[in-house]
Amino acid sequence: SQQGEEDPQALSIQEGENATMNCSYKTSINNLQWYRQNSGRGLVHLILIRSNEREKHSGRLRVTLDTSKKSSSLLITASRAADTASYFCATDWYSGGGADGLTFGKGTHLIIQP
Amino acid sequence: NAGVTQTPKFQVLKTGQSMTLQCAQDMNHEYMSWYRQDPGMGLRLIHYSVGAGITDQGEVPNGYNVSRSTTEDFPLRLLSAAPSQTSVYFCASTGWWGENTEAFFGQGTRLTVV
């Protein structure tokens, strides 16, 4: 079953505003990753935050992780039309032993209005 | 710098037909995986491989076979296609599972089974 769950499912904001999306997960993790998917394309890795990190920045992206609440947030500052995409959080998928893959949430569809 | 290449991009099959989705990566990555993405869903792991000659089942393996004869290639086979396998399929590779590295995705294969 899917580990992560993004919220909101859809978000529409004006260009230049900040966009925040959240991810909740169920079990312990080694790390949490965020990916972007443009319509009809493959996923592109944005940022990875390890379980012992609380905050990480990359350009206009800011990710936080709260392992006590099993949640993460992705903040995109000064949004641009090119940020229109679906955003997914991904955590470890366990086959019964160690982590053997990734499990993804259903994503947040972000629309940036010009 | 091709990264992960998937072929074909689109395919229509009749129920009961078989086909192979091709995936190749030129990054010398040990770990490769296949995911399917259905409308309104995140990606679900079908099969994965931690190196040449080693494959294992993911979250939704039924109806699919894989093999890994070389580091570069990881084909996904549908032996007898069913309408429930209508989906978008993504191949991904990672340097080495366990190093918490990012996954690189192909552009996807959109499969319709009628």
PDB file of C-alpha atoms in Angstrom:
ATOM      1  CA  SER A   1       0.000   0.000   0.000  1.00  0.00           C
ATOM      2  CA  GLN A   2       1.102   3.563  -0.566  1.00  0.00           C
ATOM      3  CA  GLN A   3       3.072   5.019   2.286  1.00  0.00           C
ATOM      4  CA  GLY A   4       2.884   8.716   1.558  1.00  0.00           C
ATOM      5  CA  GLU A   5      -0.152  10.914   1.169  1.00  0.00           C
ATOM      6  CA  GLU A   6       0.125  14.449  -0.206  1.00  0.00           C
ATOM      7  CA  ASP A   7      -2.134  17.295   0.758  1.00  0.00           C
ATOM      8  CA  PRO A   8      -3.779  19.163  -0.850  1.00  0.00           C
ATOM      9  CA  GLN A   9      -4.631  17.088  -3.918  1.00  0.00           C
ATOM     10  CA  ALA A  10      -4.742  20.247  -6.016  1.00  0.00           C
ATOM     11  CA  LEU A  11      -3.476  23.772  -5.482  1.00  0.00           C
ATOM     12  CA  SER A  12      -3.902  26.849  -7.671  1.00  0.00           C
ATOM     13  CA  ILE A  13      -2.008  30.055  -6.891  1.00  0.00           C
ATOM     14  CA  GLN A  14      -0.923  33.237  -8.609  1.00  0.00           C
ATOM     15  CA  GLU A  15       2.529  33.551 -10.105  1.00  0.00           C
ATOM     16  CA  GLY A  16       4.928  34.984  -7.570  1.00  0.00           C
ATOM     17  CA  GLU A  17       3.124  33.519  -4.562  1.00  0.00           C
ATOM     18  CA  ASN A  18       4.535  30.736  -2.422  1.00  0.00           C
ATOM     19  CA  ALA A  19       3.203  27.196  -2.707  1.00  0.00           C
ATOM     20  CA  THR A  20       3.172  24.760   0.189  1.00  0.00           C
ATOM     21  CA  MET A  21       2.292  21.106  -0.041  1.00  0.00           C
ATOM     22  CA  ASN A  22       2.411  18.462   2.630  1.00  0.00           C
ATOM     23  CA  CYS A  23       3.153  14.769   2.842  1.00  0.00           C
ATOM     24  CA  SER A  24       2.219  12.362   5.604  1.00  0.00           C
ATOM     25  CA  TYR A  25       3.601   8.860   5.866  1.00  0.00           C
ATOM     26  CA  LYS A  26       2.934   5.826   8.010  1.00  0.00           C
ATOM     27  CA  THR A  27       6.088   4.016   9.033  1.00  0.00           C
ATOM     28  CA  SER A  28       9.672   4.849   9.933  1.00  0.00           C
ATOM     29  CA  ILE A  29      11.791   6.138   7.094  1.00  0.00           C
ATOM     30  CA  ASN A  30      15.455   6.452   6.194  1.00  0.00           C
ATOM     31  CA  ASN A  31      14.803   9.459   4.019  1.00  0.00           C
ATOM     32  CA  LEU A  32      12.038  11.247   2.178  1.00  0.00           C
ATOM     33  CA  GLN A  33      12.262  12.519  -1.359  1.00  0.00           C
ATOM     34  CA  TRP A  34      10.225  14.948  -3.425  1.00  0.00           C
ATOM     35  CA  TYR A  35       9.725  14.574  -7.178  1.00  0.00           C
ATOM     36  CA  ARG A  36       8.095  16.695  -9.840  1.00  0.00           C
ATOM     37  CA  GLN A  37       6.164  15.375 -12.827  1.00  0.00           C
ATOM     38  CA  ASN A  38       5.246  17.579 -15.721  1.00  0.00           C
ATOM     39  CA  SER A  39       2.216  16.487 -17.709  1.00  0.00           C
ATOM     40  CA  GLY A  40       2.946  13.361 -19.699  1.00  0.00           C
ATOM     41  CA  ARG A  41       6.577  13.175 -18.602  1.00  0.00           C
ATOM     42  CA  GLY A  42       8.704  11.142 -16.234  1.00  0.00           C
ATOM     43  CA  LEU A  43       9.426  12.133 -12.658  1.00  0.00           C
ATOM     44  CA  VAL A  44      12.321  14.419 -11.844  1.00  0.00           C
ATOM     45  CA  HIS A  45      14.038  14.340  -8.480  1.00  0.00           C
ATOM     46  CA  LEU A  46      13.873  17.625  -6.567  1.00  0.00           C
ATOM     47  CA  ILE A  47      15.306  17.074  -3.119  1.00  0.00           C
ATOM     48  CA  LEU A  48      16.046  14.392  -0.541  1.00  0.00           C
ATOM     49  CA  ILE A  49      15.926  14.899   3.211  1.00  0.00           C
ATOM     50  CA  ARG A  50      17.344  12.318   5.595  1.00  0.00           C
ATOM     51  CA  SER A  51      15.546  11.179   8.713  1.00  0.00           C
ATOM     52  CA  ASN A  52      18.058  12.993  10.953  1.00  0.00           C
ATOM     53  CA  GLU A  53      17.555  16.304   9.134  1.00  0.00           C
ATOM     54  CA  ARG A  54      14.797  18.777   9.935  1.00  0.00           C
ATOM     55  CA  GLU A  55      15.096  21.243   7.088  1.00  0.00           C
ATOM     56  CA  LYS A  56      16.803  21.453   3.740  1.00  0.00           C
ATOM     57  CA  HIS A  57      17.009  24.093   1.034  1.00  0.00           C
ATOM     58  CA  SER A  58      17.676  23.920  -2.684  1.00  0.00           C
ATOM     59  CA  GLY A  59      17.213  27.090  -4.688  1.00  0.00           C
ATOM     60  CA  ARG A  60      13.564  28.127  -4.313  1.00  0.00           C
ATOM     61  CA  LEU A  61      12.697  24.867  -2.571  1.00  0.00           C
ATOM     62  CA  ARG A  62      12.504  24.362   1.147  1.00  0.00           C
ATOM     63  CA  VAL A  63      11.700  20.986   2.640  1.00  0.00           C
ATOM     64  CA  THR A  64      10.970  20.244   6.280  1.00  0.00           C
ATOM     65  CA  LEU A  65      10.667  16.903   7.987  1.00  0.00           C
ATOM     66  CA  ASP A  66       9.000  16.136  11.293  1.00  0.00           C
ATOM     67  CA  THR A  67       9.572  12.478  12.099  1.00  0.00           C
ATOM     68  CA  SER A  68       7.525  12.701  15.316  1.00  0.00           C
ATOM     69  CA  LYS A  69       4.478  13.652  13.247  1.00  0.00           C
ATOM     70  CA  LYS A  70       5.523  11.544  10.265  1.00  0.00           C
ATOM     71  CA  SER A  71       5.113  14.490   7.962  1.00  0.00           C
ATOM     72  CA  SER A  72       7.035  16.627   5.508  1.00  0.00           C
ATOM     73  CA  SER A  73       6.328  19.851   3.687  1.00  0.00           C
ATOM     74  CA  LEU A  74       7.617  21.264   0.416  1.00  0.00           C
ATOM     75  CA  LEU A  75       7.641  25.014  -0.012  1.00  0.00           C
ATOM     76  CA  ILE A  76       8.214  26.577  -3.414  1.00  0.00           C
ATOM     77  CA  THR A  77       8.894  30.299  -3.105  1.00  0.00           C
ATOM     78  CA  ALA A  78       8.224  32.943  -5.747  1.00  0.00           C
ATOM     79  CA  SER A  79       6.353  30.513  -7.961  1.00  0.00           C
ATOM     80  CA  ARG A  80       6.645  30.621 -11.757  1.00  0.00           C
ATOM     81  CA  ALA A  81       4.433  29.311 -14.522  1.00  0.00           C
ATOM     82  CA  ALA A  82       7.036  26.606 -15.166  1.00  0.00           C
ATOM     83  CA  ASP A  83       6.387  25.215 -11.675  1.00  0.00           C
ATOM     84  CA  THR A  84       2.989  23.966 -12.856  1.00  0.00           C
ATOM     85  CA  ALA A  85       3.267  20.210 -12.365  1.00  0.00           C
ATOM     86  CA  SER A  86       2.384  17.375 -10.035  1.00  0.00           C
ATOM     87  CA  TYR A  87       4.552  16.930  -6.970  1.00  0.00           C
ATOM     88  CA  PHE A  88       5.066  13.597  -5.236  1.00  0.00           C
ATOM     89  CA  CYS A  89       6.701  12.596  -2.009  1.00  0.00           C
ATOM     90  CA  ALA A  90       8.449   9.238  -1.924  1.00  0.00           C
ATOM     91  CA  THR A  91       9.606   7.104   0.966  1.00  0.00           C
ATOM     92  CA  ASP A  92      11.142   3.674   1.307  1.00  0.00           C
ATOM     93  CA  TRP A  93       9.142   0.637   0.275  1.00  0.00           C
ATOM     94  CA  TYR A  94       9.928  -2.413   2.368  1.00  0.00           C
ATOM     95  CA  SER A  95       9.574  -5.949   1.038  1.00  0.00           C
ATOM     96  CA  GLY A  96       9.787  -7.470   4.495  1.00  0.00           C
ATOM     97  CA  GLY A  97      13.480  -7.010   5.052  1.00  0.00           C
ATOM     98  CA  GLY A  98      15.279  -3.850   4.119  1.00  0.00           C
ATOM     99  CA  ALA A  99      14.086  -1.032   1.906  1.00  0.00           C
ATOM    100  CA  ASP A 100      13.964  -2.283  -1.673  1.00  0.00           C
ATOM    101  CA  GLY A 101      12.285   0.508  -3.539  1.00  0.00           C
ATOM    102  CA  LEU A 102      10.266   3.679  -3.309  1.00  0.00           C
ATOM    103  CA  THR A 103       6.599   4.191  -2.571  1.00  0.00           C
ATOM    104  CA  PHE A 104       4.847   7.319  -3.768  1.00  0.00           C
ATOM    105  CA  GLY A 105       1.823   9.275  -2.681  1.00  0.00           C
ATOM    106  CA  LYS A 106      -0.924  10.332  -5.080  1.00  0.00           C
ATOM    107  CA  GLY A 107       0.623  13.739  -5.574  1.00  0.00           C
ATOM    108  CA  THR A 108      -0.345  17.385  -5.385  1.00  0.00           C
ATOM    109  CA  HIS A 109      -1.278  18.987  -8.687  1.00  0.00           C
ATOM    110  CA  LEU A 110       0.019  22.554  -8.633  1.00  0.00           C
ATOM    111  CA  ILE A 111      -1.228  25.158 -11.084  1.00  0.00           C
ATOM    112  CA  ILE A 112       0.453  28.541 -11.286  1.00  0.00           C
ATOM    113  CA  GLN A 113      -1.855  31.179 -12.714  1.00  0.00           C
ATOM    114  CA  PRO A 114      -0.129  33.920 -14.731  1.00  0.00           C
TER     115      PRO A 114
ATOM    116  CA  ASN B   1      23.716  11.964 -22.049  1.00  0.00           C
ATOM    117  CA  ALA B   2      20.617   9.784 -22.507  1.00  0.00           C
ATOM    118  CA  GLY B   3      19.967   8.710 -18.878  1.00  0.00           C
ATOM    119  CA  VAL B   4      17.059   6.247 -18.812  1.00  0.00           C
ATOM    120  CA  THR B   5      15.478   5.399 -22.153  1.00  0.00           C
ATOM    121  CA  GLN B   6      12.152   3.633 -22.498  1.00  0.00           C
ATOM    122  CA  THR B   7      10.600   2.235 -25.655  1.00  0.00           C
ATOM    123  CA  PRO B   8       7.996   2.351 -27.000  1.00  0.00           C
ATOM    124  CA  LYS B   9       6.360   5.591 -25.828  1.00  0.00           C
ATOM    125  CA  PHE B  10       2.864   4.402 -26.730  1.00  0.00           C
ATOM    126  CA  GLN B  11       1.400   0.945 -27.282  1.00  0.00           C
ATOM    127  CA  VAL B  12      -2.053  -0.529 -27.818  1.00  0.00           C
ATOM    128  CA  LEU B  13      -2.509  -4.240 -27.170  1.00  0.00           C
ATOM    129  CA  LYS B  14      -5.394  -6.605 -27.481  1.00  0.00           C
ATOM    130  CA  THR B  15      -6.344  -8.687 -24.473  1.00  0.00           C
ATOM    131  CA  GLY B  16      -4.160 -11.791 -24.349  1.00  0.00           C
ATOM    132  CA  GLN B  17      -1.313 -10.402 -26.430  1.00  0.00           C
ATOM    133  CA  SER B  18       2.192 -10.301 -25.081  1.00  0.00           C
ATOM    134  CA  MET B  19       4.807  -7.599 -25.327  1.00  0.00           C
ATOM    135  CA  THR B  20       8.033  -6.340 -23.830  1.00  0.00           C
ATOM    136  CA  LEU B  21       8.635  -2.825 -22.599  1.00  0.00           C
ATOM    137  CA  GLN B  22      12.265  -1.903 -23.005  1.00  0.00           C
ATOM    138  CA  CYS B  23      14.356   0.075 -20.545  1.00  0.00           C
ATOM    139  CA  ALA B  24      18.011   0.989 -20.857  1.00  0.00           C
ATOM    140  CA  GLN B  25      20.257   3.228 -18.777  1.00  0.00           C
ATOM    141  CA  ASP B  26      23.733   4.489 -19.541  1.00  0.00           C
ATOM    142  CA  MET B  27      24.726   5.633 -16.042  1.00  0.00           C
ATOM    143  CA  ASN B  28      26.151   2.282 -14.891  1.00  0.00           C
ATOM    144  CA  HIS B  29      23.535   2.124 -12.161  1.00  0.00           C
ATOM    145  CA  GLU B  30      23.171  -1.115 -10.255  1.00  0.00           C
ATOM    146  CA  TYR B  31      19.563  -0.654  -9.168  1.00  0.00           C
ATOM    147  CA  MET B  32      16.707  -0.557 -11.676  1.00  0.00           C
ATOM    148  CA  SER B  33      12.970  -0.719 -11.173  1.00  0.00           C
ATOM    149  CA  TRP B  34       9.605  -0.622 -12.914  1.00  0.00           C
ATOM    150  CA  TYR B  35       6.583   1.337 -11.724  1.00  0.00           C
ATOM    151  CA  ARG B  36       3.060   1.768 -12.978  1.00  0.00           C
ATOM    152  CA  GLN B  37       1.041   4.938 -12.598  1.00  0.00           C
ATOM    153  CA  ASP B  38      -2.727   4.881 -12.764  1.00  0.00           C
ATOM    154  CA  PRO B  39      -5.024   7.951 -12.857  1.00  0.00           C
ATOM    155  CA  GLY B  40      -5.218   9.640  -9.486  1.00  0.00           C
ATOM    156  CA  MET B  41      -2.648   7.275  -8.032  1.00  0.00           C
ATOM    157  CA  GLY B  42       0.980   7.509  -7.169  1.00  0.00           C
ATOM    158  CA  LEU B  43       3.541   5.188  -8.651  1.00  0.00           C
ATOM    159  CA  ARG B  44       3.507   1.572  -7.545  1.00  0.00           C
ATOM    160  CA  LEU B  45       6.555  -0.651  -7.702  1.00  0.00           C
ATOM    161  CA  ILE B  46       6.188  -3.696  -9.979  1.00  0.00           C
ATOM    162  CA  HIS B  47       9.633  -5.342 -10.008  1.00  0.00           C
ATOM    163  CA  TYR B  48      13.152  -4.290  -9.191  1.00  0.00           C
ATOM    164  CA  SER B  49      16.717  -5.437  -9.637  1.00  0.00           C
ATOM    165  CA  VAL B  50      19.755  -4.705  -7.482  1.00  0.00           C
ATOM    166  CA  GLY B  51      22.194  -5.884 -10.143  1.00  0.00           C
ATOM    167  CA  ALA B  52      22.673  -8.065 -13.201  1.00  0.00           C
ATOM    168  CA  GLY B  53      21.161 -11.501 -12.687  1.00  0.00           C
ATOM    169  CA  ILE B  54      19.113 -10.452  -9.635  1.00  0.00           C
ATOM    170  CA  THR B  55      15.431  -9.519  -9.745  1.00  0.00           C
ATOM    171  CA  ASP B  56      12.674  -9.402  -7.178  1.00  0.00           C
ATOM    172  CA  GLN B  57       8.993  -8.607  -6.842  1.00  0.00           C
ATOM    173  CA  GLY B  58       7.656  -5.243  -5.826  1.00  0.00           C
ATOM    174  CA  GLU B  59       4.244  -4.194  -4.600  1.00  0.00           C
ATOM    175  CA  VAL B  60       2.193  -5.199  -7.692  1.00  0.00           C
ATOM    176  CA  PRO B  61       4.116  -7.946  -9.573  1.00  0.00           C
ATOM    177  CA  ASN B  62       1.267 -10.132 -10.827  1.00  0.00           C
ATOM    178  CA  GLY B  63       1.062 -10.378 -14.609  1.00  0.00           C
ATOM    179  CA  TYR B  64       4.596  -9.108 -15.192  1.00  0.00           C
ATOM    180  CA  ASN B  65       7.992 -10.726 -15.645  1.00  0.00           C
ATOM    181  CA  VAL B  66      11.451  -9.156 -15.678  1.00  0.00           C
ATOM    182  CA  SER B  67      15.019 -10.201 -16.331  1.00  0.00           C
ATOM    183  CA  ARG B  68      18.366  -8.466 -15.899  1.00  0.00           C
ATOM    184  CA  SER B  69      21.048  -9.992 -18.092  1.00  0.00           C
ATOM    185  CA  THR B  70      23.143  -6.819 -18.263  1.00  0.00           C
ATOM    186  CA  THR B  71      23.632  -3.781 -16.036  1.00  0.00           C
ATOM    187  CA  GLU B  72      22.197  -1.524 -18.738  1.00  0.00           C
ATOM    188  CA  ASP B  73      18.920  -3.248 -19.639  1.00  0.00           C
ATOM    189  CA  PHE B  74      15.849  -4.161 -17.616  1.00  0.00           C
ATOM    190  CA  PRO B  75      12.928  -5.235 -19.835  1.00  0.00           C
ATOM    191  CA  LEU B  76       9.400  -5.715 -18.495  1.00  0.00           C
ATOM    192  CA  ARG B  77       7.286  -8.453 -20.070  1.00  0.00           C
ATOM    193  CA  LEU B  78       3.540  -8.759 -20.161  1.00  0.00           C
ATOM    194  CA  LEU B  79       2.835 -12.409 -21.011  1.00  0.00           C
ATOM    195  CA  SER B  80      -0.940 -12.108 -21.504  1.00  0.00           C
ATOM    196  CA  ALA B  81      -2.155  -8.531 -21.421  1.00  0.00           C
ATOM    197  CA  ALA B  82      -5.333  -7.676 -19.526  1.00  0.00           C
ATOM    198  CA  PRO B  83      -7.365  -4.432 -19.511  1.00  0.00           C
ATOM    199  CA  SER B  84      -6.336  -3.950 -15.863  1.00  0.00           C
ATOM    200  CA  GLN B  85      -2.778  -3.453 -17.117  1.00  0.00           C
ATOM    201  CA  THR B  86      -3.744  -0.300 -18.963  1.00  0.00           C
ATOM    202  CA  SER B  87      -1.445   2.238 -17.336  1.00  0.00           C
ATOM    203  CA  VAL B  88       1.630   4.396 -17.757  1.00  0.00           C
ATOM    204  CA  TYR B  89       4.808   2.477 -17.026  1.00  0.00           C
ATOM    205  CA  PHE B  90       7.996   4.082 -15.777  1.00  0.00           C
ATOM    206  CA  CYS B  91      11.445   2.616 -15.518  1.00  0.00           C
ATOM    207  CA  ALA B  92      13.897   4.103 -13.027  1.00  0.00           C
ATOM    208  CA  SER B  93      17.498   3.576 -12.012  1.00  0.00           C
ATOM    209  CA  THR B  94      19.524   4.481  -8.940  1.00  0.00           C
ATOM    210  CA  GLY B  95      23.247   4.390  -8.380  1.00  0.00           C
ATOM    211  CA  TRP B  96      23.128   1.897  -5.585  1.00  0.00           C
ATOM    212  CA  TRP B  97      20.211   1.147  -3.325  1.00  0.00           C
ATOM    213  CA  GLY B  98      21.108   1.922   0.240  1.00  0.00           C
ATOM    214  CA  GLU B  99      23.006   5.102  -0.499  1.00  0.00           C
ATOM    215  CA  ASN B 100      19.772   7.070  -0.466  1.00  0.00           C
ATOM    216  CA  THR B 101      20.431   8.424  -3.914  1.00  0.00           C
ATOM    217  CA  GLU B 102      17.899   9.931  -6.236  1.00  0.00           C
ATOM    218  CA  ALA B 103      16.021   7.861  -8.787  1.00  0.00           C
ATOM    219  CA  PHE B 104      16.275   8.742 -12.468  1.00  0.00           C
ATOM    220  CA  PHE B 105      13.128   8.061 -14.448  1.00  0.00           C
ATOM    221  CA  GLY B 106      12.459   7.358 -18.092  1.00  0.00           C
ATOM    222  CA  GLN B 107       9.785   9.261 -19.987  1.00  0.00           C
ATOM    223  CA  GLY B 108       7.241   6.495 -19.629  1.00  0.00           C
ATOM    224  CA  THR B 109       5.335   4.060 -21.824  1.00  0.00           C
ATOM    225  CA  ARG B 110       1.617   4.631 -22.145  1.00  0.00           C
ATOM    226  CA  LEU B 111      -0.021   1.221 -22.577  1.00  0.00           C
ATOM    227  CA  THR B 112      -3.644   0.616 -23.482  1.00  0.00           C
ATOM    228  CA  VAL B 113      -5.085  -2.898 -23.428  1.00  0.00           C
ATOM    229  CA  VAL B 114      -8.383  -3.279 -25.266  1.00  0.00           C
TER     230      VAL B 114
END
